[in-house]
Short mmCIF file of C-alpha atoms in Angstrom, two decimals:
data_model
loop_
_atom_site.label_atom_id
_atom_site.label_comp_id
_atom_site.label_asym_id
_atom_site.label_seq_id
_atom_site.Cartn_x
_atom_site.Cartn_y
_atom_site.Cartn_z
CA UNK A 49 -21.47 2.50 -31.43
CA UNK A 50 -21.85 3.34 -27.89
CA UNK A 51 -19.56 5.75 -26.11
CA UNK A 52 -17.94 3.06 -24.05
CA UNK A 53 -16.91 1.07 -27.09
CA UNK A 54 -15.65 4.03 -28.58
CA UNK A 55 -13.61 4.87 -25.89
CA UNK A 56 -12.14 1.61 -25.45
CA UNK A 57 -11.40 0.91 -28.94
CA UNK A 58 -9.21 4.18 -28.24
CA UNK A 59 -7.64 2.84 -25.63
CA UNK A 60 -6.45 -0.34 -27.41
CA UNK A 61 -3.80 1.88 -29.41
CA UNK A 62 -2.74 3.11 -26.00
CA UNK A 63 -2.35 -0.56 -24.55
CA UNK A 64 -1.64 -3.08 -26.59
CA UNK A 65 1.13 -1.91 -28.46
CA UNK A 66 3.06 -1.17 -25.24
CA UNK A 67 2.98 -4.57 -24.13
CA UNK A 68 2.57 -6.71 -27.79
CA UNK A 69 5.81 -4.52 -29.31
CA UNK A 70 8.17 -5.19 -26.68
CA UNK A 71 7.57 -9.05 -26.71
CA UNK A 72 8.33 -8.77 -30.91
CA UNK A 73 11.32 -6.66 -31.31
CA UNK A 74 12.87 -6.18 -28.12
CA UNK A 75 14.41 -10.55 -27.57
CA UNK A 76 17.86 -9.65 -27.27
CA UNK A 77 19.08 -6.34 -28.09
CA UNK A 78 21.08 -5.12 -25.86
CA UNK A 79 20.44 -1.32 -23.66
CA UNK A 80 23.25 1.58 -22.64
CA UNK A 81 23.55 0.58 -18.66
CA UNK A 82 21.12 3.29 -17.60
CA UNK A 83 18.04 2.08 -19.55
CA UNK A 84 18.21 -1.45 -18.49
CA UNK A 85 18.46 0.64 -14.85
CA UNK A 86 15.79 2.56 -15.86
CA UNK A 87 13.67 -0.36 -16.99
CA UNK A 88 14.22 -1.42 -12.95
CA UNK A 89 13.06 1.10 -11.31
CA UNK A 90 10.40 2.90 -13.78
CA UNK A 91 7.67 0.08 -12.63
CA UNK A 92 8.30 0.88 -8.61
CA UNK A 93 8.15 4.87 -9.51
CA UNK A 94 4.88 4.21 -11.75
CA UNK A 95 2.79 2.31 -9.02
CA UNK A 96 4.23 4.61 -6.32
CA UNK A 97 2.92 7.46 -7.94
CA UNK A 98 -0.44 5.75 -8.60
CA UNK A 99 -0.91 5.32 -5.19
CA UNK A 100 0.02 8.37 -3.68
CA UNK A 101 -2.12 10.59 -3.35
CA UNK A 102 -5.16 8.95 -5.09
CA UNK A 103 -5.32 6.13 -2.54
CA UNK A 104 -6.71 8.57 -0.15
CA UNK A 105 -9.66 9.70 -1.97
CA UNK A 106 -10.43 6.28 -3.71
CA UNK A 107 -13.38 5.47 -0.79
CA UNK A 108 -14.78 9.17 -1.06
CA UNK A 109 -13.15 9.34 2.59
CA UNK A 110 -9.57 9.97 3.26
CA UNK A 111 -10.03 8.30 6.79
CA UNK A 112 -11.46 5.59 5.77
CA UNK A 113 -9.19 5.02 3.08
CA UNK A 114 -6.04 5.81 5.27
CA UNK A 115 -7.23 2.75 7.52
CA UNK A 116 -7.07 0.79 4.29
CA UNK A 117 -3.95 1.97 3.56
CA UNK A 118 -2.25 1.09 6.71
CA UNK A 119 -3.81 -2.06 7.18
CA UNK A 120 -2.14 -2.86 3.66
CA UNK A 121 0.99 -1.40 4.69
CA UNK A 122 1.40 -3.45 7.79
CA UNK A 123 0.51 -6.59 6.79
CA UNK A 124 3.15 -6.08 3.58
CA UNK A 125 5.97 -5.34 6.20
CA UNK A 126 5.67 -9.14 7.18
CA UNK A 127 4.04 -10.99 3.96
CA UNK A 128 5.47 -11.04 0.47
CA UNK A 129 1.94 -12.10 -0.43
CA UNK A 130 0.29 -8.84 -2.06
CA UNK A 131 -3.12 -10.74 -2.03
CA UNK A 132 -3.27 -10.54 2.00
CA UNK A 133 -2.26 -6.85 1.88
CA UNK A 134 -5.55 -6.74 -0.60
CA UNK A 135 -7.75 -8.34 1.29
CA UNK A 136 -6.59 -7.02 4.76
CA UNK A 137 -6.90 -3.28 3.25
CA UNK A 138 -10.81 -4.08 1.77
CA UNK A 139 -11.46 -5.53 5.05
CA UNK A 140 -9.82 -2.73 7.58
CA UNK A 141 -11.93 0.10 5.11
CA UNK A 142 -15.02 -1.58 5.39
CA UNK A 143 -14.54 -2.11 9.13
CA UNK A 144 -13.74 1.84 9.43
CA UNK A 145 -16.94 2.80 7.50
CA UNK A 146 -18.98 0.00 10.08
CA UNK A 147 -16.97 1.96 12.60
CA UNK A 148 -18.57 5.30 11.95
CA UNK A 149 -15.35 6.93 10.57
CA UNK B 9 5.01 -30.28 -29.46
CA UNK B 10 4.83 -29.58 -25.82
CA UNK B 11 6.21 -32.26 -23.46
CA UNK B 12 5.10 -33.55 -19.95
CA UNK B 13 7.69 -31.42 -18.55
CA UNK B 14 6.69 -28.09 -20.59
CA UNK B 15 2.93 -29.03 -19.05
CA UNK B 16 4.36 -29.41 -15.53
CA UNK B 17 5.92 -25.88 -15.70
CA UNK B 18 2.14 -24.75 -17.03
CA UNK B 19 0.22 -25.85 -14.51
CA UNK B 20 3.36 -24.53 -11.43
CA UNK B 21 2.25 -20.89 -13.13
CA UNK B 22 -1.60 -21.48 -12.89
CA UNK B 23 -0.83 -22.49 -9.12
CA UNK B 24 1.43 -19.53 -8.74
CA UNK B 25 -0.83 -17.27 -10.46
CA UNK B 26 -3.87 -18.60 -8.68
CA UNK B 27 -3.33 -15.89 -5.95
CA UNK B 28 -3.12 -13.52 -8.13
CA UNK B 29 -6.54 -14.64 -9.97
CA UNK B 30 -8.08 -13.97 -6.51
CA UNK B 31 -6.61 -10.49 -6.04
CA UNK B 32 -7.92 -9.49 -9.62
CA UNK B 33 -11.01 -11.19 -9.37
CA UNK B 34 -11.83 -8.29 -6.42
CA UNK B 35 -10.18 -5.79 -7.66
CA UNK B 36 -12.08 -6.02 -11.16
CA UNK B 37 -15.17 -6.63 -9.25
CA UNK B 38 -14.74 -3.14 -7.40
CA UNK B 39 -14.10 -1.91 -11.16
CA UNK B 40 -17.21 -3.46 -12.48
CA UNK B 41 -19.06 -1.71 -9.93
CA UNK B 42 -17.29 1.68 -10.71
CA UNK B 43 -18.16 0.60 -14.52
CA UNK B 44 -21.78 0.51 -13.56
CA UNK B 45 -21.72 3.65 -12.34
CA UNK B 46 -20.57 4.65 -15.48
CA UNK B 47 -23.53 2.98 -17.01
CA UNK B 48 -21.48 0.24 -18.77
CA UNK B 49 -23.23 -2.80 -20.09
CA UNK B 50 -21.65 -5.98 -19.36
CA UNK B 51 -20.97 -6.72 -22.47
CA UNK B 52 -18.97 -3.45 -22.57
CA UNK B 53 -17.22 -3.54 -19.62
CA UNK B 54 -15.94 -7.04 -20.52
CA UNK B 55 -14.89 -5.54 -23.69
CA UNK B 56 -12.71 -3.22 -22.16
CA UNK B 57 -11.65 -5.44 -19.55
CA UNK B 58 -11.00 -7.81 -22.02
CA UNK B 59 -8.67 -5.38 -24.80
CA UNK B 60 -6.90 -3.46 -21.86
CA UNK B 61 -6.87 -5.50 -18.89
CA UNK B 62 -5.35 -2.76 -16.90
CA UNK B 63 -6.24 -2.25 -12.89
CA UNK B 64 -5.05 0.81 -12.94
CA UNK B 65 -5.78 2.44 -16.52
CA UNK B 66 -9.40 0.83 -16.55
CA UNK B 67 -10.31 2.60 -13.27
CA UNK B 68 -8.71 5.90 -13.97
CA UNK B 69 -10.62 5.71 -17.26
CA UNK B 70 -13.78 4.86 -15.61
CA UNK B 71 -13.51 7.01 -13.21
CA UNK B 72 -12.66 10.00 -15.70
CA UNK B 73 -15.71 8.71 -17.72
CA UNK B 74 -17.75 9.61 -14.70
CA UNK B 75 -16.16 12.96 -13.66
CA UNK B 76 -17.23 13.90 -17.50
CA UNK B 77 -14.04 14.06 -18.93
CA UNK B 78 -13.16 14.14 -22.78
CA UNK B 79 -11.81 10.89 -24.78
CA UNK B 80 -9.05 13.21 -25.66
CA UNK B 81 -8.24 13.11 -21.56
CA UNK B 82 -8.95 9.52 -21.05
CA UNK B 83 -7.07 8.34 -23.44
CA UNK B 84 -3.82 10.31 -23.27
CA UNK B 85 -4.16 9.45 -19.41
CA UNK B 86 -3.91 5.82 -20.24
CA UNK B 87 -1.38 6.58 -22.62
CA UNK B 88 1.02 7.70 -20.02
CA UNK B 89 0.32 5.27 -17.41
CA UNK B 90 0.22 2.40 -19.08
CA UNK B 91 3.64 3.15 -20.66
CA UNK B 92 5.17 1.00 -17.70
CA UNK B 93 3.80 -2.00 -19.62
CA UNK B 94 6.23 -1.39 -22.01
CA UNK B 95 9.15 -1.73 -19.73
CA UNK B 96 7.42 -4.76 -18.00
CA UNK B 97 6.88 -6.45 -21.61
CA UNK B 98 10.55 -5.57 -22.32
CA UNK B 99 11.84 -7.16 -19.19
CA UNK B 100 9.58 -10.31 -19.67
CA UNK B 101 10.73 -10.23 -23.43
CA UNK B 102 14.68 -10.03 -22.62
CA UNK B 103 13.87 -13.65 -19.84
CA UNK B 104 11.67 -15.26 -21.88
CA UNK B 105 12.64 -18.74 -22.68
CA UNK B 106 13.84 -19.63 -26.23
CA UNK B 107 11.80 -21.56 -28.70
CA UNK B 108 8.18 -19.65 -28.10
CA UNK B 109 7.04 -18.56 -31.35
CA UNK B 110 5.74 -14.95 -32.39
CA UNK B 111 2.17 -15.20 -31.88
CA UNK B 112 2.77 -17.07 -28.85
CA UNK B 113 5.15 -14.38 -27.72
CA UNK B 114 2.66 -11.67 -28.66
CA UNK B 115 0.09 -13.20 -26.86
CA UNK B 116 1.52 -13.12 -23.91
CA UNK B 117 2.75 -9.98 -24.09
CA UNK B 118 -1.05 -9.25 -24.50
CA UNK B 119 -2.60 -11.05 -21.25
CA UNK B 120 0.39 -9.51 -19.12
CA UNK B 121 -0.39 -7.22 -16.35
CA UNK B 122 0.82 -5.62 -13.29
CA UNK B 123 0.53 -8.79 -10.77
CA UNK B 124 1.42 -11.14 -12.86
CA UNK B 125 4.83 -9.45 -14.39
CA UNK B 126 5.59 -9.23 -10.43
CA UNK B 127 5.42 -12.22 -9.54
CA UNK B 128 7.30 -13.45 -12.71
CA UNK B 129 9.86 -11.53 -12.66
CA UNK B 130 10.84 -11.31 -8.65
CA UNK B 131 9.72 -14.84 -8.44
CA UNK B 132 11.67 -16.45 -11.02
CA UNK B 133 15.58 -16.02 -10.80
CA UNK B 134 16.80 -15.42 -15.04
CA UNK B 135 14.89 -17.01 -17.72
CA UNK B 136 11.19 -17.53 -17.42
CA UNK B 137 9.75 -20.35 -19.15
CA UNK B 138 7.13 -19.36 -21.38
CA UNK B 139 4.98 -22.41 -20.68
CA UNK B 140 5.06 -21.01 -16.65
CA UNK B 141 4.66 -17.51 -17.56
CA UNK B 142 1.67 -18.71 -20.35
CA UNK B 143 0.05 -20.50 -17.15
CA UNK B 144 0.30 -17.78 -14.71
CA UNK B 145 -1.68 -15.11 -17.23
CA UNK B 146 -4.57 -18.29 -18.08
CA UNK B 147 -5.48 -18.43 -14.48
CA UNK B 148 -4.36 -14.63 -13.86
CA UNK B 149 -6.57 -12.60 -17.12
CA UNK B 150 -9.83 -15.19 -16.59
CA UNK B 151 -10.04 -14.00 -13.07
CA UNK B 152 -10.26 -10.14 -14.19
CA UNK B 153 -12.92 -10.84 -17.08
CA UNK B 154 -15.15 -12.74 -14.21
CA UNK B 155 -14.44 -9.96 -11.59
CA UNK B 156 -15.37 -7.31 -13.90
CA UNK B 157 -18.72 -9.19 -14.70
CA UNK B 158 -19.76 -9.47 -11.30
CA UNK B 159 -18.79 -6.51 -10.43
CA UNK B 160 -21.35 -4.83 -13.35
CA UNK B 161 -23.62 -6.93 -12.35
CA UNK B 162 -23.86 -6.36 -8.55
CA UNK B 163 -23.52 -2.86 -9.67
CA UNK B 164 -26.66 -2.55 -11.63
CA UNK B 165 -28.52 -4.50 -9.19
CA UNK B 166 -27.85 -1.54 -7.34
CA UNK B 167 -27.20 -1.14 -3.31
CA UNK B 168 -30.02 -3.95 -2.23
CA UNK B 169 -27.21 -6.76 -2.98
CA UNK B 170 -23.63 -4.57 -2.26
CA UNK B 171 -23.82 -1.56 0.18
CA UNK B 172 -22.55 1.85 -0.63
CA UNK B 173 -20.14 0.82 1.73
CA UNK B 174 -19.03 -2.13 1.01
CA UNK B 175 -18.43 -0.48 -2.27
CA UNK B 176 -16.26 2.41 -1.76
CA UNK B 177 -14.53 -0.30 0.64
CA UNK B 178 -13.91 -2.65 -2.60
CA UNK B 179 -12.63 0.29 -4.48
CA UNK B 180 -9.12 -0.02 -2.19
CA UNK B 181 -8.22 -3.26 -3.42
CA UNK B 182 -6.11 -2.30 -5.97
CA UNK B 183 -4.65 0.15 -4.08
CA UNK B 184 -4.00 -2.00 -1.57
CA UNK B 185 -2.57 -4.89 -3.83
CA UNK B 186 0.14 -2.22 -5.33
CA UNK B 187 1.00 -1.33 -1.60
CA UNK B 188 1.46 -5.16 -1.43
CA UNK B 189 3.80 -4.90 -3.88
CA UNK B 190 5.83 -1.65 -3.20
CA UNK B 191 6.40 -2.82 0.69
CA UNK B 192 8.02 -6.08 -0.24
CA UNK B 193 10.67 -4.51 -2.55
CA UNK B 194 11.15 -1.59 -0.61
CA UNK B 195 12.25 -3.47 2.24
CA UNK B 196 14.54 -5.43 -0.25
CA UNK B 197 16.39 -2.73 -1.94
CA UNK B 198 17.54 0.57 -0.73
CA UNK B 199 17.40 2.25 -4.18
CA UNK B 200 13.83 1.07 -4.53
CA UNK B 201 12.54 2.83 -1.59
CA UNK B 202 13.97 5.84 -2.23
CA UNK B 203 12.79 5.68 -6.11
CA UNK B 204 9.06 4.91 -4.47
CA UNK B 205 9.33 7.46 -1.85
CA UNK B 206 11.04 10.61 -4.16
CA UNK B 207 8.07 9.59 -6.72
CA UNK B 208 5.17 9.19 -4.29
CA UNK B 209 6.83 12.83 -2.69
CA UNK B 210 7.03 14.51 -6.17
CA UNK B 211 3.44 13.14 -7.22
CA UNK B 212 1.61 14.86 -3.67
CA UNK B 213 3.45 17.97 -4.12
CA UNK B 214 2.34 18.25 -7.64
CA UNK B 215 -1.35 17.36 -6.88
CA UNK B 216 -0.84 19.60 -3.99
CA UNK B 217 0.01 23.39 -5.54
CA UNK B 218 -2.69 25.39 -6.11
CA UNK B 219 -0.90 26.12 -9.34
CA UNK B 220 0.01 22.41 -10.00
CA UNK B 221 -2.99 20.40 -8.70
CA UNK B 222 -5.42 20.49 -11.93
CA UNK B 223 -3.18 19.07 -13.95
CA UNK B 224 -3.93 15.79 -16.35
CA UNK B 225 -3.11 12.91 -13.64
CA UNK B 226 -1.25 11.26 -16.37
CA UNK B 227 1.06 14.10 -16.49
CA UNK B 228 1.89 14.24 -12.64
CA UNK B 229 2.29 10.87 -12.53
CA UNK B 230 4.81 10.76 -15.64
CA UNK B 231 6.58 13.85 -14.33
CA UNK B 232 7.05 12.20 -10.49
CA UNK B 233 8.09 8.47 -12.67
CA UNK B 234 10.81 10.18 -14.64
CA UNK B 235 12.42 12.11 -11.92
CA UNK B 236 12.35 9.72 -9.64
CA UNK B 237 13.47 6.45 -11.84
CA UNK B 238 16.34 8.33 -13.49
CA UNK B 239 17.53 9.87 -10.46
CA UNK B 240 17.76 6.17 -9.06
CA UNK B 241 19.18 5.02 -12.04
CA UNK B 242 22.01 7.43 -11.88
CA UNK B 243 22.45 7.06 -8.32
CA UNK B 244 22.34 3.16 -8.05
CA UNK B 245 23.07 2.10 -11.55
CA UNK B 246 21.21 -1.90 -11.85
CA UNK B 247 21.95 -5.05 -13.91
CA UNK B 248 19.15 -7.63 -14.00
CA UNK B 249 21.65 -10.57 -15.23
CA UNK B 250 25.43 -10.96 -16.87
CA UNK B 251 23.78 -10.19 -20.08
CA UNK B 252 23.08 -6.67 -19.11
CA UNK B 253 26.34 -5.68 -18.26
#
């Protein structure tokens, strides 16, 4: 068995039982006020924090990649659409490397 | 038996998901590339794409693969951030329509990720129909196999067909579909842009300290979550429905 295999037959204990679990046992118990708050806000916290910092150095250039960034970030100030911030952001970083940046 | 209506509430979730299938399908496609790199096969990298299905855990794994971490690292890396899928599951479970049985339940629980649960859950006001929710992921998970694919293959095939930068340009888009995501709702809500900003604050100092900065990226990003989430959660306690409270 390969090395990639391996490694992702480890990660199915680390993934699927965080999303198949929930759907089996959780139905309609109900949570202490502060962890159904908790299960509000821990998603925003978790992508914030994947974004910040590594967005910068995900192109190998944090000026390149800041472009990216912004373009994302403006175009998500006026569309609820998350595709268009996706595509804007790919599009921006390319034109910044074409750019010379 | 499913009914015409049960098929019309399908198909509105493989429209509504369709965007989504063309966000993954270039984000996966910048991770097949990465997974190139890495010297997956296709057949491997659509094994892993296929069992985890996670934007963000398959690239920081890939990416750790190549920076020559352990399995030991990888893994407890994934552990940590993909522990969010637990509260998205949980959320989806608690609004999930009545009558879907187990397996159907389980599965999907299974083709659920980050996208997707968005759109669900801000999308749909209380319960989500599990026929909708079921059509969303079938356009939604194909889209990040196919990505993935291509992505290996255009890797392999090496710089002739993609550029290097075109490449490293790709490797934003998940990036910037999760900014997609995090403007929207921080514009919303108040509490929601303070939990993103005191996380996204917490994380760069972390990653920042000399002392700090080596850390497992798992651990930062756990450490910046929990402070941030539960100070929101004391701060601007929040009930999803009148079944919460």
């Amino acid at each position: 068995m390969s090395r990639h295999v391996l490694v992702t037959l480890l990660l199915v204990f680390v993934t699927v039982p965080y999303r198949v679990l929930p759907m089996l046992f959780i139905g309609d118990r109900k949570f202490p006020p502060f962890v159904n708050s908790l299960f509000y806000y821990i998603p925003f916290a978790v992508l914030s924090a994947l974004v910040l910092p590594d967005v910068l150095t995900s192109t190998g250039n944090p000026l390149t990649a800041s472009c990216g960034a912004l373009a994302a970030f403006v175009i998500s100030c006026v569309s609820d659409n998350s595709l268009y911030a996706m595509l804007l952001s790919v599009i921006a970083t390319y034109g910044a490397f074409w750019l010379g940046l | 038996m499913a009914d015409r209506s049960d098929w019309a509430k399908y198909f509105r979730g493989v429209r509504n998901g369709s965007p989504v299938s063309a966000a993954y399908l270039i984000c996966s496609t910048a991770l097949g590339l990465m997974m190139a790199k890495a010297g997956f096969s296709v057949w491997e990298g659509l094994l892993m794409s296929m069992l985890i299905l996670a934007g963000a855990g398959e690239f920081a794994a890939v990416s750790l693969y190549i920076a020559g971490a352990s399995n030991f690292e990888i893994v407890l890396t994934n552990a940590i951030l993909n522990a969010r899928y637990f509260l998205q599951c949980s959320t989806v479970s608690k609004r999930l329509s009545p009558g879907c049985p187990v397996w159907w339940r389980a599965l999907i629980g299974f083709t659920t990720a980050d996208e997707a649960f968005s759109i669900a859950t801000i999308g749909e006001q209380g319960l989500i129909d599990y026929h909708y929710m079921t059509g969303l992921n079938s356009i939604a998970y194909p889209g990040w196999q196919v990505g993935t694919v291509l992505g290996i293959i255009l890797g392999k095939a090496g710089t002739s067909f993609i550029s290097a930068e075109l490449q490293a340009s790709m490797s934003i888009a998940l990036y910037g579909m999760f900014i997609g995501l995090l403007v929207p709702a921080a514009k919303k809500s108040r509490p929601v842009f303070f939990t993103i900003a005191m996380s996204a604050s917490i994380n760069i100092f972390i990653r920042a300290l000399p002392m700090t900065k080596d850390i497992n990226m798992g651990w930062s990003i756990l450490i910046s979550t929990v402070a941030a989430s539960c100070t929101a959660s004391a701060l601007w306690p929040h009930t999803e429905t009148e079944a919460d409270k």
